[in-house]
CSV table of C-alpha atoms and ligand atoms in Angstrom, one decimal:
chain,number,residue,atom,x,y,z
A,212,MET,CA,-123.9,86.6,-121.1
A,213,LYS,CA,-121.9,89.7,-119.7
A,214,LEU,CA,-120.8,90.2,-116.1
A,215,GLN,CA,-123.6,93.2,-116.2
A,216,ASP,CA,-126.2,91.3,-117.3
A,217,THR,CA,-125.8,89.5,-113.9
A,218,GLY,CA,-125.9,92.2,-111.5
A,219,LEU,CA,-122.5,89.8,-109.5
A,220,THR,CA,-119.4,91.2,-109.4
A,221,PHE,CA,-116.4,89.8,-111.1
A,222,GLU,CA,-115.2,88.3,-106.9
A,223,ASP,CA,-118.8,86.4,-106.6
A,224,ILE,CA,-117.8,84.7,-110.3
A,225,LYS,CA,-114.3,83.6,-108.6
A,226,ASN,CA,-115.8,82.2,-105.4
A,227,LYS,CA,-118.7,80.5,-107.1
A,228,VAL,CA,-115.7,79.1,-109.3
A,229,ASP,CA,-113.2,78.3,-106.1
A,230,THR,CA,-116.8,77.1,-104.2
A,231,TYR,CA,-118.2,74.6,-107.6
A,232,MET,CA,-116.2,73.9,-110.1
A,233,ILE,CA,-113.1,71.2,-110.2
A,234,GLU,CA,-110.2,73.3,-110.9
A,235,THR,CA,-107.5,71.8,-112.9
A,236,TYR,CA,-106.4,75.1,-114.7
A,237,GLU,CA,-104.1,77.6,-113.5
A,238,ARG,CA,-106.2,80.4,-114.6
A,239,PHE,CA,-105.5,84.7,-115.7
A,240,ASP,CA,-106.8,86.9,-113.4
A,241,PHE,CA,-109.4,87.8,-115.4
A,242,LEU,CA,-112.8,87.7,-116.8
A,243,ALA,CA,-112.8,87.0,-120.2
A,244,ASP,CA,-116.4,88.9,-120.4
A,245,HIS,CA,-116.6,89.3,-124.3
A,246,ALA,CA,-113.8,89.4,-127.5
A,247,LYS,CA,-114.0,90.7,-130.8
A,248,GLY,CA,-111.6,90.3,-133.6
A,249,VAL,CA,-107.7,90.3,-131.4
A,250,TYR,CA,-108.9,91.6,-128.4
A,251,MET,CA,-110.4,90.1,-125.7
A,252,TYR,CA,-112.3,92.5,-123.1
A,253,ASP,CA,-112.8,92.3,-119.6
A,254,GLU,CA,-116.0,93.8,-117.4
A,255,ASN,CA,-114.9,97.0,-117.7
A,256,ASP,CA,-114.2,97.5,-121.0
A,257,THR,CA,-110.2,96.6,-120.9
A,258,PRO,CA,-109.3,95.1,-124.1
A,259,TYR,CA,-106.4,92.7,-123.7
A,260,LEU,CA,-104.3,91.6,-127.4
A,261,ASP,CA,-105.5,87.8,-127.4
A,262,PHE,CA,-102.4,86.2,-128.6
A,263,TYR,CA,-103.0,82.7,-127.8
A,264,ALA,CA,-106.8,82.9,-129.5
A,265,GLY,CA,-108.4,79.9,-127.0
A,266,ILE,CA,-105.0,78.2,-127.8
A,267,ALA,CA,-105.2,78.4,-131.3
A,268,VAL,CA,-108.4,77.8,-132.1
A,269,ASN,CA,-110.2,81.5,-132.7
A,270,ALA,CA,-108.1,81.6,-135.9
A,271,VAL,CA,-110.5,84.1,-137.3
A,272,GLY,CA,-110.9,86.4,-135.0
A,273,ASN,CA,-113.0,86.4,-131.9
A,274,CYS,CA,-116.6,86.4,-132.3
A,275,ASN,CA,-116.7,86.7,-136.1
A,276,GLU,CA,-119.4,88.2,-138.0
A,277,LYS,CA,-119.9,85.2,-139.5
A,278,VAL,CA,-119.5,82.3,-137.9
A,279,VAL,CA,-121.5,84.1,-135.1
A,280,LYS,CA,-124.6,84.5,-137.9
A,281,ALA,CA,-123.9,80.6,-139.2
A,282,VAL,CA,-124.4,79.9,-134.9
A,283,GLN,CA,-127.4,81.9,-134.4
A,284,ASP,CA,-128.9,80.6,-138.3
A,285,GLN,CA,-128.6,77.0,-137.3
A,286,ALA,CA,-129.1,76.9,-133.9
A,287,ALA,CA,-132.7,78.6,-134.6
A,288,THR,CA,-133.1,76.0,-137.3
A,289,LEU,CA,-132.2,72.6,-136.3
A,290,MET,CA,-130.1,71.4,-133.5
A,291,GLN,CA,-129.6,68.3,-133.0
A,292,THR,CA,-130.4,65.3,-134.3
A,293,PHE,CA,-128.1,62.5,-133.8
A,294,ASN,CA,-126.7,61.1,-136.8
A,295,TYR,CA,-129.1,59.6,-138.3
A,296,PRO,CA,-131.1,61.8,-140.8
A,297,TYR,CA,-128.7,63.8,-143.4
A,298,THR,CA,-128.4,67.3,-142.3
A,299,VAL,CA,-127.3,69.8,-144.7
A,300,PRO,CA,-124.4,71.5,-143.0
A,301,GLN,CA,-122.7,68.0,-142.3
A,302,ALA,CA,-122.3,67.6,-146.1
A,303,LEU,CA,-121.4,70.7,-147.3
A,304,LEU,CA,-119.1,71.0,-144.8
A,305,ALA,CA,-117.4,67.1,-145.4
A,306,GLU,CA,-117.5,68.6,-149.3
A,307,LYS,CA,-115.3,72.2,-148.3
A,308,ILE,CA,-113.1,69.8,-146.4
A,309,CYS,CA,-112.3,67.1,-148.5
A,310,LYS,CA,-111.9,69.1,-151.6
A,311,ALA,CA,-109.8,72.0,-149.9
A,312,ILE,CA,-107.3,69.5,-148.3
A,313,GLY,CA,-107.2,66.4,-150.8
A,314,MET,CA,-108.8,63.7,-148.8
A,315,ASP,CA,-111.3,61.1,-149.1
A,316,LYS,CA,-113.7,61.0,-146.7
A,317,ILE,CA,-114.3,62.6,-142.9
A,318,PHE,CA,-115.6,61.7,-140.1
A,319,TYR,CA,-116.7,63.8,-137.2
A,320,GLN,CA,-115.5,64.0,-133.6
A,321,ASN,CA,-115.9,67.1,-131.0
A,322,SER,CA,-112.8,67.7,-130.0
A,323,GLY,CA,-109.4,67.3,-130.6
A,324,THR,CA,-108.2,63.9,-128.3
A,325,GLU,CA,-111.6,62.4,-130.0
A,326,ALA,CA,-110.6,62.9,-133.0
A,327,ASN,CA,-107.3,61.4,-132.5
A,328,GLU,CA,-108.7,58.5,-130.8
A,329,ALA,CA,-111.1,57.8,-133.6
A,330,MET,CA,-107.6,58.8,-135.8
A,331,ILE,CA,-105.7,55.9,-133.6
A,332,LYS,CA,-109.2,53.0,-133.8
A,333,MET,CA,-108.7,53.2,-137.4
A,334,ALA,CA,-105.2,52.4,-137.8
A,335,ARG,CA,-106.0,49.7,-135.4
A,336,LYS,CA,-108.4,48.2,-136.9
A,337,TYR,CA,-107.3,48.7,-140.5
A,338,GLY,CA,-104.5,46.5,-139.1
A,339,VAL,CA,-105.9,43.8,-137.4
A,340,GLU,CA,-107.8,43.2,-140.2
A,341,LYS,CA,-105.6,43.9,-143.0
A,342,TYR,CA,-102.7,42.1,-141.8
A,343,GLY,CA,-103.6,39.9,-138.2
A,344,PRO,CA,-104.4,40.9,-134.6
A,345,GLU,CA,-101.0,41.7,-133.7
A,346,LYS,CA,-101.2,44.4,-136.5
A,347,TYR,CA,-102.1,47.6,-134.1
A,348,HIS,CA,-98.9,49.1,-132.7
A,349,ILE,CA,-98.3,52.7,-133.3
A,350,VAL,CA,-94.6,54.6,-132.9
A,351,THR,CA,-95.2,58.3,-131.8
A,352,ALA,CA,-93.2,60.5,-131.0
A,353,ARG,CA,-91.7,62.6,-127.4
A,354,GLU,CA,-92.6,65.7,-126.2
A,355,SER,CA,-96.0,64.9,-128.0
A,356,PHE,CA,-98.7,65.7,-127.4
A,357,HIS,CA,-102.3,63.9,-128.3
A,358,GLY,CA,-104.7,64.7,-125.9
A,359,ARG,CA,-106.1,63.7,-122.7
A,360,THR,CA,-108.2,60.3,-123.4
A,361,PHE,CA,-106.8,56.9,-123.4
A,362,GLY,CA,-105.6,56.1,-126.4
A,363,ALA,CA,-104.8,59.9,-127.1
A,364,MET,CA,-102.7,59.9,-123.4
A,365,SER,CA,-101.3,56.8,-124.1
A,366,ALA,CA,-99.8,58.4,-127.8
A,367,THR,CA,-98.8,61.1,-126.1
A,368,GLY,CA,-95.4,60.7,-125.7
A,369,GLN,CA,-94.9,62.5,-122.3
A,370,PRO,CA,-94.7,59.7,-119.0
A,371,ASP,CA,-93.1,62.6,-116.8
A,372,ASN,CA,-95.9,64.9,-117.6
A,373,ALA,CA,-98.9,65.7,-115.4
A,374,CYS,CA,-100.8,64.7,-117.8
A,375,GLN,CA,-100.1,61.1,-117.6
A,376,ILE,CA,-99.4,60.8,-113.3
A,377,GLY,CA,-101.5,59.1,-110.7
A,378,PHE,CA,-103.9,57.4,-114.2
A,379,GLY,CA,-102.7,53.6,-113.6
A,380,PRO,CA,-101.1,51.7,-116.8
A,381,MET,CA,-101.7,54.1,-120.1
A,382,THR,CA,-103.3,51.8,-123.5
A,383,GLU,CA,-100.7,49.2,-124.4
A,384,GLY,CA,-100.0,49.2,-128.2
A,385,PHE,CA,-97.4,52.1,-128.6
A,386,SER,CA,-94.0,53.2,-128.4
A,387,TYR,CA,-92.0,56.7,-128.8
A,388,ALA,CA,-89.4,57.9,-130.7
A,389,PRO,CA,-87.2,61.2,-130.5
A,390,PHE,CA,-89.3,63.8,-132.4
A,391,ASN,CA,-87.2,64.8,-135.8
A,392,ASP,CA,-84.8,61.7,-135.7
A,393,LEU,CA,-86.1,59.8,-138.7
A,394,GLU,CA,-83.5,57.0,-137.6
A,395,ALA,CA,-85.0,56.7,-134.5
A,396,PHE,CA,-88.5,56.0,-135.9
A,397,LYS,CA,-87.2,53.5,-138.3
A,398,ALA,CA,-85.4,51.4,-135.3
A,399,ALA,CA,-89.2,51.5,-133.2
A,400,CYS,CA,-91.0,50.0,-136.1
A,401,THR,CA,-91.5,46.1,-136.0
A,402,GLU,CA,-93.0,43.8,-137.9
A,403,ASN,CA,-96.4,44.7,-135.6
A,404,THR,CA,-96.5,48.4,-136.4
A,405,ILE,CA,-99.4,49.5,-138.0
A,406,GLY,CA,-99.2,53.2,-137.3
A,407,ILE,CA,-96.7,56.5,-137.3
A,408,MET,CA,-98.6,59.6,-135.9
A,409,VAL,CA,-96.8,62.2,-135.3
A,410,GLU,CA,-97.4,66.4,-135.2
A,411,PRO,CA,-95.9,68.8,-138.2
A,412,VAL,CA,-95.1,70.6,-135.4
A,413,GLN,CA,-95.0,70.1,-132.1
A,414,GLY,CA,-97.2,72.5,-129.7
A,415,GLU,CA,-97.2,71.5,-126.2
A,416,GLY,CA,-93.5,69.9,-126.4
A,417,GLY,CA,-91.8,73.4,-127.1
A,418,VAL,CA,-92.9,74.2,-131.1
A,419,HIS,CA,-90.5,72.2,-132.6
A,420,PRO,CA,-91.7,72.2,-136.8
A,421,ALA,CA,-90.8,69.1,-138.2
A,422,THR,CA,-88.3,69.1,-140.5
A,423,GLN,CA,-88.6,68.7,-144.2
A,424,GLU,CA,-86.9,65.0,-143.9
A,425,PHE,CA,-87.9,64.1,-141.1
A,426,LEU,CA,-91.7,64.2,-142.4
A,427,GLN,CA,-90.7,63.2,-146.3
A,428,GLY,CA,-88.7,60.1,-145.0
A,429,LEU,CA,-91.7,59.3,-142.9
A,430,ARG,CA,-93.7,59.3,-145.9
A,431,GLU,CA,-91.6,57.6,-147.2
A,432,PHE,CA,-90.6,54.5,-145.2
A,433,CYS,CA,-94.2,54.3,-144.4
A,434,ASP,CA,-94.7,54.0,-147.8
A,435,GLU,CA,-92.3,50.9,-148.5
A,436,LYS,CA,-93.8,49.3,-145.0
A,437,GLY,CA,-97.1,49.5,-145.2
A,438,ILE,CA,-97.4,51.2,-142.4
A,439,LEU,CA,-100.0,54.7,-142.2
A,440,LEU,CA,-99.0,57.7,-141.4
A,441,LEU,CA,-100.8,59.3,-139.0
A,442,LEU,CA,-100.5,63.3,-138.5
A,443,ASP,CA,-102.7,65.0,-135.6
A,444,GLU,CA,-103.0,68.4,-136.8
A,445,VAL,CA,-105.7,69.4,-133.8
A,446,GLN,CA,-103.5,72.4,-133.5
A,447,SER,CA,-101.5,73.0,-136.5
A,448,GLY,CA,-104.0,72.6,-139.0
A,449,TRP,CA,-106.4,74.9,-140.6
A,450,GLY,CA,-104.3,78.0,-142.0
A,451,ARG,CA,-102.0,78.8,-138.7
A,452,THR,CA,-98.8,77.4,-140.6
A,453,GLY,CA,-99.4,79.7,-143.7
A,454,ALA,CA,-101.0,76.3,-145.3
A,455,LEU,CA,-104.3,75.3,-144.9
A,456,MET,CA,-102.7,72.2,-143.8
A,457,SER,CA,-98.8,71.9,-142.1
A,458,TYR,CA,-98.7,68.4,-144.4
A,459,MET,CA,-99.2,70.4,-147.3
A,460,ASN,CA,-96.4,72.8,-146.7
A,461,TYR,CA,-93.9,70.2,-146.9
A,462,GLY,CA,-95.9,67.8,-150.3
A,463,ILE,CA,-97.4,64.8,-148.3
A,464,LYS,CA,-99.8,63.3,-147.5
A,465,PRO,CA,-101.2,61.8,-144.7
A,466,ASP,CA,-103.3,58.6,-144.7
A,467,ILE,CA,-104.9,59.7,-141.8
A,468,VAL,CA,-105.5,63.1,-140.1
A,469,SER,CA,-106.9,64.3,-137.4
A,470,MET,CA,-107.8,68.4,-137.1
A,471,ALA,CA,-109.9,70.4,-134.4
A,472,LYS,CA,-109.4,74.1,-132.9
A,473,ALA,CA,-109.3,76.6,-135.5
A,474,MET,CA,-111.7,74.4,-137.7
A,475,GLY,CA,-115.0,74.9,-135.4
A,476,GLY,CA,-114.4,79.0,-135.6
A,477,GLY,CA,-114.6,79.0,-131.9
A,478,MET,CA,-117.5,76.1,-131.7
A,479,PRO,CA,-116.4,72.7,-130.6
A,480,ILE,CA,-115.6,70.4,-133.2
A,481,GLY,CA,-112.7,68.2,-134.2
A,482,ALA,CA,-112.7,65.1,-137.3
A,483,ILE,CA,-110.2,63.2,-138.7
A,484,CYS,CA,-110.2,63.1,-143.1
A,485,ALA,CA,-108.7,59.4,-144.0
A,486,THR,CA,-107.6,57.9,-148.0
A,487,SER,CA,-110.8,55.8,-149.0
A,488,GLU,CA,-109.2,52.7,-148.5
A,489,VAL,CA,-108.1,53.6,-145.0
A,490,SER,CA,-111.6,54.8,-144.4
A,491,LYS,CA,-113.0,52.0,-145.1
A,492,ALA,CA,-111.9,49.9,-141.4
A,493,PHE,CA,-114.6,52.2,-139.9
A,494,THR,CA,-118.1,49.7,-140.9
A,495,MET,CA,-121.3,50.0,-139.6
A,496,GLY,CA,-122.0,50.6,-136.0
A,497,SER,CA,-117.9,50.0,-135.3
A,498,HIS,CA,-117.9,53.6,-134.8
A,499,GLY,CA,-120.2,56.8,-133.4
A,500,THR,CA,-120.5,59.6,-131.5
A,501,THR,CA,-123.9,61.6,-130.4
A,502,PHE,CA,-123.0,65.1,-130.9
A,503,GLY,CA,-119.8,64.9,-133.3
A,504,GLY,CA,-121.4,66.5,-136.8
A,505,HIS,CA,-123.7,68.6,-134.5
A,506,PRO,CA,-125.4,70.9,-137.0
A,507,VAL,CA,-124.8,73.9,-135.3
A,508,CYS,CA,-121.0,73.1,-135.2
A,509,CYS,CA,-120.7,72.1,-138.6
A,510,ALA,CA,-122.7,75.4,-139.7
A,511,ALA,CA,-119.7,77.3,-137.4
A,512,SER,CA,-116.8,75.4,-138.9
A,513,LEU,CA,-117.8,75.3,-142.8
A,514,ALA,CA,-118.2,79.4,-142.1
A,515,ALA,CA,-114.6,79.2,-140.3
A,516,VAL,CA,-113.0,77.2,-143.0
A,517,THR,CA,-114.9,79.3,-145.4
A,518,GLU,CA,-112.9,82.6,-144.3
A,519,ILE,CA,-109.9,80.4,-143.6
A,520,ILE,CA,-110.0,79.6,-147.2
A,521,ASP,CA,-111.6,82.9,-149.1
A,522,ARG,CA,-109.2,85.6,-147.2
A,523,ASP,CA,-106.4,83.3,-147.4
A,524,LEU,CA,-105.4,83.5,-143.9
A,525,PRO,CA,-102.8,81.1,-144.1
A,526,GLY,CA,-101.0,83.4,-146.8
A,527,ASN,CA,-101.5,85.9,-143.8
A,528,ALA,CA,-100.2,83.1,-142.0
A,529,LYS,CA,-97.1,83.1,-143.3
A,530,LYS,CA,-96.4,86.6,-144.2
A,531,VAL,CA,-97.0,88.7,-140.3
A,532,GLY,CA,-95.6,84.8,-139.0
A,533,ALA,CA,-92.1,85.7,-140.9
A,534,TYR,CA,-91.9,88.9,-139.2
A,535,PHE,CA,-93.2,87.9,-135.6
A,536,ILE,CA,-90.1,85.9,-135.8
A,537,ASP,CA,-87.6,87.8,-137.1
A,538,GLU,CA,-89.0,90.8,-134.7
A,539,LEU,CA,-89.1,88.2,-131.6
A,540,SER,CA,-85.3,87.0,-132.9
A,541,LYS,CA,-83.7,90.3,-132.2
A,542,LEU,CA,-84.9,90.3,-128.7
A,543,PRO,CA,-82.4,89.9,-125.1
A,544,HIS,CA,-82.3,86.9,-123.0
A,545,VAL,CA,-83.9,85.4,-126.3
A,546,LYS,CA,-82.1,81.6,-127.7
A,547,GLU,CA,-84.4,80.9,-130.3
A,548,ALA,CA,-87.7,82.1,-131.9
A,549,ARG,CA,-89.2,79.8,-134.4
A,550,GLY,CA,-92.5,78.2,-135.2
A,551,GLN,CA,-94.7,77.7,-138.8
A,552,GLY,CA,-96.4,81.1,-139.5
A,553,LEU,CA,-98.1,81.8,-136.6
A,554,PHE,CA,-97.8,79.1,-134.9
A,555,VAL,CA,-94.7,80.9,-132.3
A,556,GLY,CA,-92.5,80.0,-129.5
A,557,VAL,CA,-90.1,82.0,-128.1
A,558,GLU,CA,-87.0,79.5,-125.8
A,559,PHE,CA,-85.5,82.0,-124.1
A,560,ASP,CA,-81.4,81.9,-123.1
A,561,GLY,CA,-81.9,80.2,-119.3
A,562,THR,CA,-81.7,83.3,-117.9
A,563,ILE,CA,-85.5,84.5,-117.4
A,564,ASN,CA,-88.4,82.7,-117.0
A,565,ALA,CA,-91.2,81.8,-119.3
A,566,VAL,CA,-93.7,82.2,-117.0
A,567,ASP,CA,-92.4,85.0,-115.6
A,568,VAL,CA,-92.9,86.8,-119.1
A,569,LYS,CA,-95.9,85.4,-119.6
A,570,HIS,CA,-97.1,87.3,-116.3
A,571,GLY,CA,-95.5,90.4,-117.0
A,572,CYS,CA,-97.3,90.1,-120.6
A,573,PHE,CA,-100.6,89.6,-119.3
A,574,ASP,CA,-100.3,93.0,-116.9
A,575,ARG,CA,-99.3,94.7,-120.0
A,576,LYS,CA,-102.5,93.6,-121.5
A,577,LEU,CA,-101.0,90.7,-123.9
A,578,LEU,CA,-102.1,87.8,-123.7
A,579,ILE,CA,-99.7,84.5,-124.2
A,580,THR,CA,-99.6,80.8,-122.9
A,581,ALA,CA,-95.7,79.9,-121.6
A,582,ILE,CA,-95.0,76.1,-122.1
A,583,GLY,CA,-93.0,74.8,-119.3
A,584,ASN,CA,-89.9,77.2,-117.9
A,585,ASP,CA,-88.6,78.0,-120.9
A,586,VAL,CA,-90.4,78.7,-123.9
A,587,ILE,CA,-93.3,80.9,-124.6
A,588,ARG,CA,-96.1,79.8,-127.0
A,589,MET,CA,-98.3,82.7,-129.4
A,590,VAL,CA,-100.7,81.6,-131.9
A,591,PRO,CA,-102.6,84.6,-132.4
A,592,PRO,CA,-106.1,84.6,-134.8
A,593,LEU,CA,-104.6,85.0,-138.2
A,594,ILE,CA,-106.2,87.8,-139.2
A,595,ILE,CA,-103.3,89.9,-137.2
A,596,THR,CA,-101.9,91.9,-139.0
A,597,GLU,CA,-97.4,93.5,-138.3
A,598,GLU,CA,-99.2,96.2,-136.4
A,599,ASP,CA,-100.6,93.7,-134.1
A,600,VAL,CA,-97.1,92.1,-134.0
A,601,ASP,CA,-95.6,95.1,-133.1
A,602,LYS,CA,-97.8,96.1,-130.1
A,603,ALA,CA,-97.3,92.4,-129.0
A,604,VAL,CA,-93.1,92.6,-129.4
A,605,ALA,CA,-93.4,96.1,-128.1
A,606,ILE,CA,-95.2,94.1,-124.6
A,607,ILE,CA,-92.7,91.1,-124.6
A,608,ALA,CA,-89.9,93.5,-125.0
A,609,ASP,CA,-90.7,95.5,-121.9
A,610,THR,CA,-91.6,92.4,-120.0
A,611,ILE,CA,-88.3,91.4,-120.7
A,612,GLU,CA,-86.3,94.0,-119.9
A,613,SER,CA,-88.1,94.3,-116.1
A,614,LEU,CA,-87.6,90.9,-115.6
A,615,SER,CA,-83.7,91.5,-116.7
A,616,LYS,CA,-83.2,94.1,-114.3
B,920,PLP,C1,-101.8,68.4,-131.0
B,920,PLP,C2,-102.6,68.4,-130.1
B,920,PLP,N1,-103.7,66.9,-130.0
B,920,PLP,C3,-104.6,66.9,-129.6
B,920,PLP,C4,-105.1,68.3,-128.5
B,920,PLP,C5,-106.4,67.9,-127.8
B,920,PLP,O1,-107.2,68.4,-128.3
B,920,PLP,P1,-108.6,68.6,-126.7
B,920,PLP,O2,-107.9,70.1,-126.3
B,920,PLP,O3,-109.5,69.1,-128.0
B,920,PLP,O4,-109.0,67.6,-126.7
B,920,PLP,C6,-104.3,69.4,-128.6
B,920,PLP,C7,-104.8,70.4,-127.8
B,920,PLP,O5,-104.1,70.7,-127.1
B,920,PLP,C8,-103.3,69.4,-129.3
B,920,PLP,O6,-102.3,70.5,-129.1
């Protein structure tokens, strides 16, 4: 639905949102009216270069033609069934994903936080049933972000963040250790630990990739102690980091991995993939969802994942991402430009504020996000070219220059 079809103005839309919606978001002063590829457009057809992509969602580009067609065809064929009958999109997607990322089994959810709930539940049930009632503890990283439902929120190692404050006690059974500190993770594990859960690239924590030593060390430690390695690839998964899944960059495999965002090509879908052995913890009736595995979302995801693989978007992310980070590193007031593939963060030297940079870029028609006051994050569609990067870097440079005057 476009604004021109409604007879309303942008002001009317903003008034309705103010009046009727519960607002927890700091919005851009911008109506996302329509979108294509690496651009979003307002109601006047003004293009905005989209370097946040729905926060790492629109990996195959906004309104990707193959995804749009898959959605249209599936919506006209079979919309929702619950999980009683078999459906074609679920089955085809399951095979595609498991084979592509080297995992045995998949369980569909609707979002990242739900995928993490499933991952936590599966690990706990596996531990309790295999080892005993106390074996359900999970160690996660400080500054992590795993979502906003109770299990995922409790796994999130940010007690001072608005996402945890005021909600009463967190779910019991989690402890936290500093990211990229292997010895601290080892020390945080007890005889009751069943899982270690981390993001291979901490996103909300400020775009920090795990070191090879850390992730490989966790894998070896987990193997030694019979602990499950649980990877949250909700943001890092599906091509963003230069590999289909970030763990592939490290030459390791998790016991369970959660995913969402990019896998749906813009439609809401999440999932966990697990090894055969661990997946047996989920038995008949032990877990479920009304919408998880929705035929339209699975059809969209099949189209998106196929695009990511067939067009080698991880390869593009690796190449263009390296160029992007290189160019960003040359800008003034940049303390560090870092990331993995097209999962990119810039930390400033404290003399300019990241939120001001975000607003300045918005004024110049580049969409990015800020994490706190020091870091801007860019997770553009994986189809971007070096020319798109040049445009974005020029805007960021101009913004920095005007802020440092
Ligand atoms: C690493 C990670 N895990 C989980 C989530 C939660 O995903 P969702 O917003 O789809 O629930 C996010 C969202 O940003 C994320 O980045």
